[in-house]
Coordinates of N, CA and C in Angstrom, one line a residue:
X550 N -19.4 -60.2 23.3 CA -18.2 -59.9 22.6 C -18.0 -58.4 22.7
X551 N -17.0 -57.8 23.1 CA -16.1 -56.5 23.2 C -15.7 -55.9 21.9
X552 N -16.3 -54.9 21.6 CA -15.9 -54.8 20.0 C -15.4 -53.0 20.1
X553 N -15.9 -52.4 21.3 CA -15.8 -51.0 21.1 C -15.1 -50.5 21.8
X554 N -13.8 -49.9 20.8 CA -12.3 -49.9 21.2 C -12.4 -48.2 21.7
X555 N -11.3 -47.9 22.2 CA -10.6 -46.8 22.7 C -10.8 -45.6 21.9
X556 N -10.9 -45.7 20.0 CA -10.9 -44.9 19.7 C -12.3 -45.0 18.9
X557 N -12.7 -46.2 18.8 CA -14.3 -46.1 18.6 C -15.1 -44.8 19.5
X558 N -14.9 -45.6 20.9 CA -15.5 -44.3 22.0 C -15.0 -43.3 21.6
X559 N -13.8 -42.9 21.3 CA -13.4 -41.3 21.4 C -14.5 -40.5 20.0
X560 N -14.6 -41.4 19.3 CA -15.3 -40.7 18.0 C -16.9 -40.5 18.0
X561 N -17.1 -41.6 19.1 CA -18.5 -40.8 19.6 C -19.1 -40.0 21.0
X562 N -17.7 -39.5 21.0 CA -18.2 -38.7 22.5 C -18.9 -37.3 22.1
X563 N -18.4 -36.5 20.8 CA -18.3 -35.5 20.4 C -19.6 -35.4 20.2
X564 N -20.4 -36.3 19.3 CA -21.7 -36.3 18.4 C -23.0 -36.8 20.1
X565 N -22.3 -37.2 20.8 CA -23.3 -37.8 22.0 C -23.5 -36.0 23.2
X566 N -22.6 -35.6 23.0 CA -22.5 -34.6 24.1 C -22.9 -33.3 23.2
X567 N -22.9 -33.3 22.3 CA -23.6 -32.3 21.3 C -25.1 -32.4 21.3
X568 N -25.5 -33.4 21.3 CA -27.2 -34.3 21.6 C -27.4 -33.9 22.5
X569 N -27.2 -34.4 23.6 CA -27.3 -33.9 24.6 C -27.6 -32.5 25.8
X570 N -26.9 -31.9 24.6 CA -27.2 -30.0 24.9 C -28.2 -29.9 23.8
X571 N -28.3 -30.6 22.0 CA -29.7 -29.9 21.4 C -30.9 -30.6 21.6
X572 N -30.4 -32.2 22.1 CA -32.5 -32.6 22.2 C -33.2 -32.0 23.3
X573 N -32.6 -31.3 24.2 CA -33.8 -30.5 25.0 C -34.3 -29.7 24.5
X574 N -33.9 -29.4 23.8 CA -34.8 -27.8 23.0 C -34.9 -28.5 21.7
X575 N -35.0 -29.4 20.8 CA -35.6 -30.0 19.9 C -36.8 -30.7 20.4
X576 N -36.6 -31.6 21.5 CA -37.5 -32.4 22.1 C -38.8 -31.9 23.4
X577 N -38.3 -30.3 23.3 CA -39.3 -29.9 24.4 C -39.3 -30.4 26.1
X578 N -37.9 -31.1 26.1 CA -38.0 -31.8 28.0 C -38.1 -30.6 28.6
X579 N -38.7 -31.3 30.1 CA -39.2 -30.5 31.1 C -40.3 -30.2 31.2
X580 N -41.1 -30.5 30.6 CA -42.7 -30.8 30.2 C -42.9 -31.3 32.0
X581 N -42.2 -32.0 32.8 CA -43.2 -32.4 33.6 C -41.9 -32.0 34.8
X582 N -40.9 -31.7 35.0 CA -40.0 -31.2 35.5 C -38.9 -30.3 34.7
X583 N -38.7 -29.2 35.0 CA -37.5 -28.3 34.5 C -36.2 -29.1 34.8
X584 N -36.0 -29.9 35.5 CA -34.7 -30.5 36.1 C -34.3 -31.4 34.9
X585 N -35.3 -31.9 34.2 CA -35.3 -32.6 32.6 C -34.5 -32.1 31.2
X586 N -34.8 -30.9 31.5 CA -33.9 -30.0 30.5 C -33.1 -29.2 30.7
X587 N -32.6 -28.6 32.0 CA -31.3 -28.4 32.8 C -30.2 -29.5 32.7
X588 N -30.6 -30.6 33.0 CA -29.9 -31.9 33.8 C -29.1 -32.4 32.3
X589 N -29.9 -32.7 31.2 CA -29.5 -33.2 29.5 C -28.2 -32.1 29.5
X590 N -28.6 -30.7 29.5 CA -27.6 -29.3 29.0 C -26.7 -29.5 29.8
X591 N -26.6 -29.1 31.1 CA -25.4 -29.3 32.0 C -24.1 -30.6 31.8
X592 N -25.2 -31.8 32.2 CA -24.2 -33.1 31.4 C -23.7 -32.9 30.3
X593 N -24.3 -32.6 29.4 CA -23.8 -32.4 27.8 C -22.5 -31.2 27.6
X594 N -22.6 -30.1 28.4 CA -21.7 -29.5 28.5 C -20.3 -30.0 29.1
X595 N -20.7 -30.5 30.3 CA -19.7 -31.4 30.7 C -18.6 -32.8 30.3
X596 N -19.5 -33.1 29.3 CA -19.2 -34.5 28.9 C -18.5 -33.8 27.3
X597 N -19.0 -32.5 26.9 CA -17.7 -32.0 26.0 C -16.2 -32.0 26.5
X598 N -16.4 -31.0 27.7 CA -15.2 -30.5 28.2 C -14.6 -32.0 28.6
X599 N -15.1 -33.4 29.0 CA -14.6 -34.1 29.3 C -13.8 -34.8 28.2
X600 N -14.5 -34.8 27.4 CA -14.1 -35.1 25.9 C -12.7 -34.4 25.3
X601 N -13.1 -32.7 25.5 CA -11.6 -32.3 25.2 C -10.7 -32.5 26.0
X602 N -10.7 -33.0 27.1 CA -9.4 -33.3 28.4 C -9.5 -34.9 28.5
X603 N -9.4 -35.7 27.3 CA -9.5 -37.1 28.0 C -8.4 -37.5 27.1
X604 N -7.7 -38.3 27.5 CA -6.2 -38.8 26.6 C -6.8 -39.8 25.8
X605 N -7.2 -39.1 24.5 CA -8.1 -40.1 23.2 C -7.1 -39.5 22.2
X606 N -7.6 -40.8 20.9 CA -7.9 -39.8 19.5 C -8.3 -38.2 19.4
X607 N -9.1 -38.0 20.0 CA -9.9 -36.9 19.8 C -9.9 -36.1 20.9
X608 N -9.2 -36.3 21.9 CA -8.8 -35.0 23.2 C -8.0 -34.3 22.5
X609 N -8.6 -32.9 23.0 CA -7.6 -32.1 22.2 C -6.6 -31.7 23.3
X610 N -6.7 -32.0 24.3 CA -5.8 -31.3 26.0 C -6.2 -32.2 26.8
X611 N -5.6 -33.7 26.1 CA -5.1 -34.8 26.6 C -4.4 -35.1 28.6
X612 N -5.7 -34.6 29.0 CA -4.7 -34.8 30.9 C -5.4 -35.8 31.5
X613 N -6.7 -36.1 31.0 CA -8.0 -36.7 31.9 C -7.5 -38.0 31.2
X614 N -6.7 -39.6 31.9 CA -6.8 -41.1 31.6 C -8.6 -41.0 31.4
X615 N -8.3 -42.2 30.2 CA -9.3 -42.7 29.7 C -10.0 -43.9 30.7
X616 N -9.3 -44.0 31.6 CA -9.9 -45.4 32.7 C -10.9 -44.1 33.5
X617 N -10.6 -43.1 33.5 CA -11.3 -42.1 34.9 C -12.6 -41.7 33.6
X618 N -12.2 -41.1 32.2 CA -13.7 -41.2 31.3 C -14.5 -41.9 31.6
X619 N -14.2 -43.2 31.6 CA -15.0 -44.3 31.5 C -15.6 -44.5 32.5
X620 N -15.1 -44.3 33.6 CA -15.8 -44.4 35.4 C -16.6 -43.3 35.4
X621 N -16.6 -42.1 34.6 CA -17.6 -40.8 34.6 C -18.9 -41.1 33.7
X622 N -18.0 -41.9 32.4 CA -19.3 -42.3 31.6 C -20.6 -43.4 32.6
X623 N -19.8 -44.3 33.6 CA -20.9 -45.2 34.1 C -21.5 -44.3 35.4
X624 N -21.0 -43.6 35.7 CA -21.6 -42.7 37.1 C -22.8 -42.1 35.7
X625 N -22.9 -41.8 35.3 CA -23.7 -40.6 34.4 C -25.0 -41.5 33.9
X626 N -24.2 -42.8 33.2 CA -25.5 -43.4 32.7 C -26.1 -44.1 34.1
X627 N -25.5 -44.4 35.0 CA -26.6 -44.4 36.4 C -27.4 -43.5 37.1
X628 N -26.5 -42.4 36.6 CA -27.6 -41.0 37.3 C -28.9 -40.7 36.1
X629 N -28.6 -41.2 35.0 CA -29.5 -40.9 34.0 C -30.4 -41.6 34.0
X630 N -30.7 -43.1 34.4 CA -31.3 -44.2 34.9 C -32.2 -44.1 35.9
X631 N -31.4 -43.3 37.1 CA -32.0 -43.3 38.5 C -33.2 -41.3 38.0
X632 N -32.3 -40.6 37.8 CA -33.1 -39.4 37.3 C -34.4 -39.7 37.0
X633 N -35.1 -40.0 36.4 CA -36.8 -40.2 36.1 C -37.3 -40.7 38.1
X634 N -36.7 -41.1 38.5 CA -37.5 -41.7 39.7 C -37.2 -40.5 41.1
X635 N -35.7 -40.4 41.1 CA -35.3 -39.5 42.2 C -36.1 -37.8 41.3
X636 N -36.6 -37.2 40.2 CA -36.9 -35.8 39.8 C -38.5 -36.1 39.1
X637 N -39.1 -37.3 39.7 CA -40.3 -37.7 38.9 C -40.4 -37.0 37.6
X638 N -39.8 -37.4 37.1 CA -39.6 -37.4 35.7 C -40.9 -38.3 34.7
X639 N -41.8 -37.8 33.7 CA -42.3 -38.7 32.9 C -42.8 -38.5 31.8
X640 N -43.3 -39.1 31.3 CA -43.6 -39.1 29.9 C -42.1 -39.3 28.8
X641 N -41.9 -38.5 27.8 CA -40.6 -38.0 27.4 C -39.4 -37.6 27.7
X642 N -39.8 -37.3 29.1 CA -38.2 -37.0 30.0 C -37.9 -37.7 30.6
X643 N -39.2 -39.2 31.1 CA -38.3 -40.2 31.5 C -37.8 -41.5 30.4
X644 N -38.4 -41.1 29.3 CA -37.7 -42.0 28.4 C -36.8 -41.8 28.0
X645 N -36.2 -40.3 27.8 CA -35.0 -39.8 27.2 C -34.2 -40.2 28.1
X646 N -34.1 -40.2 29.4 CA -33.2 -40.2 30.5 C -33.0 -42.2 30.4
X647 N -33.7 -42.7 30.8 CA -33.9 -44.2 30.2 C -33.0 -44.8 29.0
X648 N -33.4 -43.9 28.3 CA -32.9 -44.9 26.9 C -31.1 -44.4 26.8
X649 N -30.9 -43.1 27.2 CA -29.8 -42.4 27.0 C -28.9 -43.2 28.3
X650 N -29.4 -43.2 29.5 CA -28.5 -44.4 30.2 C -28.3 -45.7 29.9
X651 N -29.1 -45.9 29.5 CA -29.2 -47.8 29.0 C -28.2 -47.7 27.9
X652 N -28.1 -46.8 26.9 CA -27.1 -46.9 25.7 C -25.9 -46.6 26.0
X653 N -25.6 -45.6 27.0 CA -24.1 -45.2 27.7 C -23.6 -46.5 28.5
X654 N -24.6 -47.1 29.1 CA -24.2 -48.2 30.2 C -23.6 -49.5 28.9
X655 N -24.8 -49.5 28.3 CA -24.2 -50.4 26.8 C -22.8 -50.3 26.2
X656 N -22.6 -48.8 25.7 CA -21.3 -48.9 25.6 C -20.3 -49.1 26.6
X657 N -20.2 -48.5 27.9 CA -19.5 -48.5 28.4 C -19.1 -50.4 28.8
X658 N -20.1 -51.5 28.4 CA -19.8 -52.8 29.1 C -19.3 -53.5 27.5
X659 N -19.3 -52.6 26.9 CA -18.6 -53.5 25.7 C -17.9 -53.3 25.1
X660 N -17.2 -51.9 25.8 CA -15.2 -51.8 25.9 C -14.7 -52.8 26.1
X661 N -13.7 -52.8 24.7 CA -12.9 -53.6 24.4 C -11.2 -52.9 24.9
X662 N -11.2 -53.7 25.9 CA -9.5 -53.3 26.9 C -8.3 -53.6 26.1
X663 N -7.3 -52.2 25.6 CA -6.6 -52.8 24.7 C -5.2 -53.1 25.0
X664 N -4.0 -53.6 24.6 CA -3.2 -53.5 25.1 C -2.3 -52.7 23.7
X665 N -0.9 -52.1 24.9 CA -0.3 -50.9 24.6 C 1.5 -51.5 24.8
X666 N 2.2 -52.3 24.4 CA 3.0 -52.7 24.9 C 2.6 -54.3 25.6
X667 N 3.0 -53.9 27.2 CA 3.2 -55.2 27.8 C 1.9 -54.4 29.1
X668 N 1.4 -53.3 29.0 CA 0.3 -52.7 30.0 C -1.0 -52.9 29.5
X669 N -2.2 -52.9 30.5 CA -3.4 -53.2 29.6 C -4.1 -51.6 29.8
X670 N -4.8 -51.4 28.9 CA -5.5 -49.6 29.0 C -6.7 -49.9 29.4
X671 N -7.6 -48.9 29.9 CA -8.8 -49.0 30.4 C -9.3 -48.5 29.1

């Protein structure tokens, strides 16, 4: 069942991409690669700025479709997936990276497609 709508996602992009940039330095990554705690900060930065350019609720400079978000959110939680293996990543950096794609990929498969008229939205 599809339950997480358009503006569900938009309300948690803000609190996910803020995470993102503080559990490295709460959590201590990079313990076994620096690429661990670079890689969390850079995404997280990015996945703001994505946030403020995505045509949501919550974009504030609405230019980025929300179909192209959603294709950045599944590239990210693949690279977050694959990251522990391609940056031998372990211990705590490969779990963070693990659990944090598994839950983006989660959301991203249980967008609920809405419709807007007679067009369907991504």
């Amino acid at each position: 069942m599809k339950f997480i709508t358009k503006k569900i996602h938009s309300y948690l992009d803000y609190p996910v991409a803020i995470s993102l940039i503080a559990l490295p330095f709460l959590l201590n990554l990079g313990e076994s690669n620096p690429i661990a705690f670079y890689l969390s900060v850079v995404v997280g930065v990015a996945a703001l700025i994505l946030t403020i350019l995505t045509d949501h609720q919550t974009g504030l400079i609405p230019v980025i479709s929300y179909r192209l978000h959603l294709l950045v959110d599944g590239a990210v939680a693949v690279l977050f997936i694959l990251a522990p293996f391609i940056f031998s990543f372990e211990g705590i950096d490969a779990y963070f990276y693990w659990i944090n794609g598994a839950a983006v990929l989660l959301v991203v498969s249980l967008h609920k497609k809405e419709v807007e008229g007679s067009f369907m939205q991504a």
